């Protein structure tokens, strides 16, 4: 049997990769690897994926890349390729973050203090048995915060649900 194709990385655009990297380092506590500063930043959440019993596996958490929308690298041409601006209207990829020992309220407050827009709070999605909230960062990327519902989730009456 052949190996499956494996998702290894997700990149998001910014018109200021250094500021975007600082935002995510401050909001989530991730390490900011400058590759080089202002051109490409790799956000390293640290830790490993969990096994079904809750113990840490040997598989490291995925990293998130932040690239300069004016000249996305890598590209075989030094000038890159158009478009060179951020996509601010319409649908675009969303990034889902599984909340560990943190809280959605703390993350949303930290994001909003740094210029993010809160999209929603306190929603339960029964299809995937999870609690979620979301924000749009100052560069237009939508971040969905996810908490697992567990075996018998109790959905507070104040939550919306579907």
PDB file of C-alpha atoms in Angstrom:
ATOM      1  CA  UNK A   1       0.000   0.000   0.000  1.00  0.00           C
ATOM      2  CA  UNK A   2       1.262   3.495  -0.785  1.00  0.00           C
ATOM      3  CA  UNK A   3       1.531   6.328   1.701  1.00  0.00           C
ATOM      4  CA  UNK A   4      -1.343   8.836   1.742  1.00  0.00           C
ATOM      5  CA  UNK A   5      -0.751  12.454   0.844  1.00  0.00           C
ATOM      6  CA  UNK A   6      -0.097  14.252   4.118  1.00  0.00           C
ATOM      7  CA  UNK A   7      -1.011  17.790   5.100  1.00  0.00           C
ATOM      8  CA  UNK A   8       2.158  19.222   6.631  1.00  0.00           C
ATOM      9  CA  UNK A   9       1.694  22.977   6.822  1.00  0.00           C
ATOM     10  CA  UNK A  10      -0.830  25.794   6.383  1.00  0.00           C
ATOM     11  CA  UNK A  11       0.195  29.314   5.318  1.00  0.00           C
ATOM     12  CA  UNK A  12      -1.783  32.520   5.633  1.00  0.00           C
ATOM     13  CA  UNK A  13      -1.137  35.859   3.939  1.00  0.00           C
ATOM     14  CA  UNK A  14      -0.357  39.154   5.601  1.00  0.00           C
ATOM     15  CA  UNK A  15       0.726  42.605   4.476  1.00  0.00           C
ATOM     16  CA  UNK A  16       2.896  42.725   7.627  1.00  0.00           C
ATOM     17  CA  UNK A  17       4.189  39.220   8.491  1.00  0.00           C
ATOM     18  CA  UNK A  18       6.241  40.439  11.477  1.00  0.00           C
ATOM     19  CA  UNK A  19       3.228  42.150  13.111  1.00  0.00           C
ATOM     20  CA  UNK A  20       1.002  39.152  12.342  1.00  0.00           C
ATOM     21  CA  UNK A  21       3.546  36.808  13.930  1.00  0.00           C
ATOM     22  CA  UNK A  22       3.701  39.009  17.062  1.00  0.00           C
ATOM     23  CA  UNK A  23      -0.126  38.929  17.226  1.00  0.00           C
ATOM     24  CA  UNK A  24      -0.246  35.111  17.215  1.00  0.00           C
ATOM     25  CA  UNK A  25       2.698  34.781  19.603  1.00  0.00           C
ATOM     26  CA  UNK A  26       0.920  37.081  22.079  1.00  0.00           C
ATOM     27  CA  UNK A  27      -2.601  35.632  21.644  1.00  0.00           C
ATOM     28  CA  UNK A  28      -1.705  31.917  21.660  1.00  0.00           C
ATOM     29  CA  UNK A  29       1.772  31.854  23.212  1.00  0.00           C
ATOM     30  CA  UNK A  30       3.330  30.290  20.112  1.00  0.00           C
ATOM     31  CA  UNK A  31       7.019  30.611  19.226  1.00  0.00           C
ATOM     32  CA  UNK A  32       7.729  32.942  16.293  1.00  0.00           C
ATOM     33  CA  UNK A  33      10.478  31.671  13.983  1.00  0.00           C
ATOM     34  CA  UNK A  34      11.544  34.425  11.593  1.00  0.00           C
ATOM     35  CA  UNK A  35      12.553  32.874   8.238  1.00  0.00           C
ATOM     36  CA  UNK A  36      13.672  35.761   7.577  1.00  0.00           C
ATOM     37  CA  UNK A  37      11.958  38.475   9.607  1.00  0.00           C
ATOM     38  CA  UNK A  38       9.240  40.329   7.717  1.00  0.00           C
ATOM     39  CA  UNK A  39       9.256  37.892   4.789  1.00  0.00           C
ATOM     40  CA  UNK A  40       8.110  34.593   6.252  1.00  0.00           C
ATOM     41  CA  UNK A  41       7.323  33.614   9.830  1.00  0.00           C
ATOM     42  CA  UNK A  42       6.687  30.109  11.127  1.00  0.00           C
ATOM     43  CA  UNK A  43       4.497  29.898  14.212  1.00  0.00           C
ATOM     44  CA  UNK A  44       5.401  26.888  16.359  1.00  0.00           C
ATOM     45  CA  UNK A  45       2.721  25.878  18.873  1.00  0.00           C
ATOM     46  CA  UNK A  46       4.945  23.294  20.545  1.00  0.00           C
ATOM     47  CA  UNK A  47       3.855  20.021  22.048  1.00  0.00           C
ATOM     48  CA  UNK A  48       2.572  16.945  20.260  1.00  0.00           C
ATOM     49  CA  UNK A  49      -0.767  15.549  19.188  1.00  0.00           C
ATOM     50  CA  UNK A  50      -2.480  13.485  21.877  1.00  0.00           C
ATOM     51  CA  UNK A  51      -3.201   9.764  21.785  1.00  0.00           C
ATOM     52  CA  UNK A  52      -6.774   8.614  22.455  1.00  0.00           C
ATOM     53  CA  UNK A  53      -5.853   7.988  26.116  1.00  0.00           C
ATOM     54  CA  UNK A  54      -4.699  11.611  26.504  1.00  0.00           C
ATOM     55  CA  UNK A  55      -0.963  10.869  26.554  1.00  0.00           C
ATOM     56  CA  UNK A  56       1.375  12.746  24.224  1.00  0.00           C
ATOM     57  CA  UNK A  57       2.119  11.015  20.913  1.00  0.00           C
ATOM     58  CA  UNK A  58       5.368  11.183  18.946  1.00  0.00           C
ATOM     59  CA  UNK A  59       3.700  13.406  16.305  1.00  0.00           C
ATOM     60  CA  UNK A  60       4.426  17.115  16.676  1.00  0.00           C
ATOM     61  CA  UNK A  61       1.652  19.708  16.352  1.00  0.00           C
ATOM     62  CA  UNK A  62       1.315  21.355  12.947  1.00  0.00           C
ATOM     63  CA  UNK A  63       2.973  24.710  12.361  1.00  0.00           C
ATOM     64  CA  UNK A  64       1.388  27.786  10.808  1.00  0.00           C
ATOM     65  CA  UNK A  65       3.205  29.914   8.239  1.00  0.00           C
ATOM     66  CA  UNK A  66       2.712  33.639   7.670  1.00  0.00           C
ATOM     67  CA  UNK A  67       3.832  34.983   4.304  1.00  0.00           C
ATOM     68  CA  UNK A  68       4.058  38.425   2.728  1.00  0.00           C
ATOM     69  CA  UNK A  69       1.106  38.785   0.344  1.00  0.00           C
ATOM     70  CA  UNK A  70       3.114  41.238  -1.788  1.00  0.00           C
ATOM     71  CA  UNK A  71       5.587  38.486  -2.755  1.00  0.00           C
ATOM     72  CA  UNK A  72       4.626  35.004  -1.562  1.00  0.00           C
ATOM     73  CA  UNK A  73       7.674  32.742  -1.239  1.00  0.00           C
ATOM     74  CA  UNK A  74       8.728  30.223  -2.380  1.00  0.00           C
ATOM     75  CA  UNK A  75       8.250  30.978  -6.057  1.00  0.00           C
ATOM     76  CA  UNK A  76      10.641  30.364  -8.960  1.00  0.00           C
ATOM     77  CA  UNK A  77      10.511  34.024 -10.042  1.00  0.00           C
ATOM     78  CA  UNK A  78      12.063  36.685  -7.758  1.00  0.00           C
ATOM     79  CA  UNK A  79       9.040  38.975  -8.190  1.00  0.00           C
ATOM     80  CA  UNK A  80       6.558  36.209  -7.341  1.00  0.00           C
ATOM     81  CA  UNK A  81       3.094  36.210  -8.817  1.00  0.00           C
ATOM     82  CA  UNK A  82      -0.039  38.377  -8.587  1.00  0.00           C
ATOM     83  CA  UNK A  83      -2.286  39.058  -6.757  1.00  0.00           C
ATOM     84  CA  UNK A  84      -0.139  40.991  -4.318  1.00  0.00           C
ATOM     85  CA  UNK A  85      -2.774  42.107  -1.814  1.00  0.00           C
ATOM     86  CA  UNK A  86      -4.878  40.547   0.906  1.00  0.00           C
ATOM     87  CA  UNK A  87      -8.249  39.028   0.113  1.00  0.00           C
ATOM     88  CA  UNK A  88     -10.598  40.835   2.480  1.00  0.00           C
ATOM     89  CA  UNK A  89     -14.012  40.125   0.955  1.00  0.00           C
ATOM     90  CA  UNK A  90     -15.805  36.858   0.457  1.00  0.00           C
ATOM     91  CA  UNK A  91     -15.019  33.374   1.674  1.00  0.00           C
ATOM     92  CA  UNK A  92     -11.482  32.176   2.191  1.00  0.00           C
ATOM     93  CA  UNK A  93      -9.820  29.393   4.170  1.00  0.00           C
ATOM     94  CA  UNK A  94     -10.444  29.364   7.916  1.00  0.00           C
ATOM     95  CA  UNK A  95      -8.029  28.087  10.547  1.00  0.00           C
ATOM     96  CA  UNK A  96      -9.279  25.909  13.404  1.00  0.00           C
ATOM     97  CA  UNK A  97      -7.437  25.935  16.740  1.00  0.00           C
ATOM     98  CA  UNK A  98      -8.117  23.225  19.326  1.00  0.00           C
ATOM     99  CA  UNK A  99      -8.078  24.893  22.743  1.00  0.00           C
ATOM    100  CA  UNK A 100      -5.907  23.082  25.269  1.00  0.00           C
ATOM    101  CA  UNK A 101      -5.645  24.330  28.851  1.00  0.00           C
ATOM    102  CA  UNK A 102      -6.657  27.824  27.735  1.00  0.00           C
ATOM    103  CA  UNK A 103     -10.144  29.343  27.455  1.00  0.00           C
ATOM    104  CA  UNK A 104     -12.014  30.832  24.518  1.00  0.00           C
ATOM    105  CA  UNK A 105     -12.826  33.912  26.618  1.00  0.00           C
ATOM    106  CA  UNK A 106      -9.150  34.649  27.328  1.00  0.00           C
ATOM    107  CA  UNK A 107      -8.132  34.071  23.720  1.00  0.00           C
ATOM    108  CA  UNK A 108     -10.962  36.226  22.330  1.00  0.00           C
ATOM    109  CA  UNK A 109     -10.134  39.051  24.761  1.00  0.00           C
ATOM    110  CA  UNK A 110      -6.419  38.925  23.869  1.00  0.00           C
ATOM    111  CA  UNK A 111      -7.221  38.896  20.143  1.00  0.00           C
ATOM    112  CA  UNK A 112      -9.712  41.769  20.424  1.00  0.00           C
ATOM    113  CA  UNK A 113      -7.219  43.865  22.450  1.00  0.00           C
ATOM    114  CA  UNK A 114      -4.803  43.470  19.540  1.00  0.00           C
ATOM    115  CA  UNK A 115      -7.270  44.571  16.845  1.00  0.00           C
ATOM    116  CA  UNK A 116      -9.216  41.398  16.006  1.00  0.00           C
ATOM    117  CA  UNK A 117     -12.969  41.386  15.370  1.00  0.00           C
ATOM    118  CA  UNK A 118     -15.051  38.862  17.301  1.00  0.00           C
ATOM    119  CA  UNK A 119     -17.265  36.949  14.844  1.00  0.00           C
ATOM    120  CA  UNK A 120     -19.203  34.853  17.391  1.00  0.00           C
ATOM    121  CA  UNK A 121     -18.999  33.351  20.854  1.00  0.00           C
ATOM    122  CA  UNK A 122     -20.454  30.323  22.560  1.00  0.00           C
ATOM    123  CA  UNK A 123     -21.808  28.077  19.815  1.00  0.00           C
ATOM    124  CA  UNK A 124     -22.213  24.291  19.876  1.00  0.00           C
ATOM    125  CA  UNK A 125     -22.001  22.238  16.666  1.00  0.00           C
ATOM    126  CA  UNK A 126     -23.554  18.826  17.287  1.00  0.00           C
ATOM    127  CA  UNK A 127     -22.365  17.342  13.978  1.00  0.00           C
ATOM    128  CA  UNK A 128     -18.785  17.359  15.300  1.00  0.00           C
ATOM    129  CA  UNK A 129     -19.648  17.553  19.013  1.00  0.00           C
ATOM    130  CA  UNK A 130     -17.747  20.741  19.724  1.00  0.00           C
ATOM    131  CA  UNK A 131     -18.006  24.159  21.298  1.00  0.00           C
ATOM    132  CA  UNK A 132     -16.712  27.045  19.204  1.00  0.00           C
ATOM    133  CA  UNK A 133     -16.120  30.766  18.987  1.00  0.00           C
ATOM    134  CA  UNK A 134     -14.403  32.755  16.249  1.00  0.00           C
ATOM    135  CA  UNK A 135     -12.531  35.955  15.428  1.00  0.00           C
ATOM    136  CA  UNK A 136     -11.084  37.679  12.350  1.00  0.00           C
ATOM    137  CA  UNK A 137      -7.510  38.860  12.830  1.00  0.00           C
ATOM    138  CA  UNK A 138      -6.495  42.385  11.693  1.00  0.00           C
ATOM    139  CA  UNK A 139      -5.279  40.900   8.356  1.00  0.00           C
ATOM    140  CA  UNK A 140      -8.571  39.195   7.498  1.00  0.00           C
ATOM    141  CA  UNK A 141      -7.894  35.575   8.492  1.00  0.00           C
ATOM    142  CA  UNK A 142     -10.738  33.852  10.340  1.00  0.00           C
ATOM    143  CA  UNK A 143      -9.739  31.781  13.365  1.00  0.00           C
ATOM    144  CA  UNK A 144     -12.195  29.284  14.856  1.00  0.00           C
ATOM    145  CA  UNK A 145     -11.556  28.173  18.426  1.00  0.00           C
ATOM    146  CA  UNK A 146     -12.659  24.604  19.120  1.00  0.00           C
ATOM    147  CA  UNK A 147     -13.359  22.687  22.316  1.00  0.00           C
ATOM    148  CA  UNK A 148     -14.338  19.022  22.289  1.00  0.00           C
ATOM    149  CA  UNK A 149     -17.812  18.289  23.631  1.00  0.00           C
ATOM    150  CA  UNK A 150     -16.965  14.964  25.264  1.00  0.00           C
ATOM    151  CA  UNK A 151     -19.144  11.880  25.735  1.00  0.00           C
ATOM    152  CA  UNK A 152     -22.220  13.640  27.134  1.00  0.00           C
ATOM    153  CA  UNK A 153     -21.840  17.342  26.414  1.00  0.00           C
ATOM    154  CA  UNK A 154     -23.867  19.819  28.413  1.00  0.00           C
ATOM    155  CA  UNK A 155     -24.703  22.795  26.223  1.00  0.00           C
ATOM    156  CA  UNK A 156     -25.388  25.892  28.336  1.00  0.00           C
ATOM    157  CA  UNK A 157     -28.731  27.542  27.649  1.00  0.00           C
ATOM    158  CA  UNK A 158     -26.965  30.757  26.633  1.00  0.00           C
ATOM    159  CA  UNK A 159     -25.187  29.005  23.712  1.00  0.00           C
ATOM    160  CA  UNK A 160     -26.463  28.878  20.156  1.00  0.00           C
ATOM    161  CA  UNK A 161     -26.398  25.426  18.624  1.00  0.00           C
ATOM    162  CA  UNK A 162     -26.994  23.466  15.460  1.00  0.00           C
TER     163      UNK A 162
END
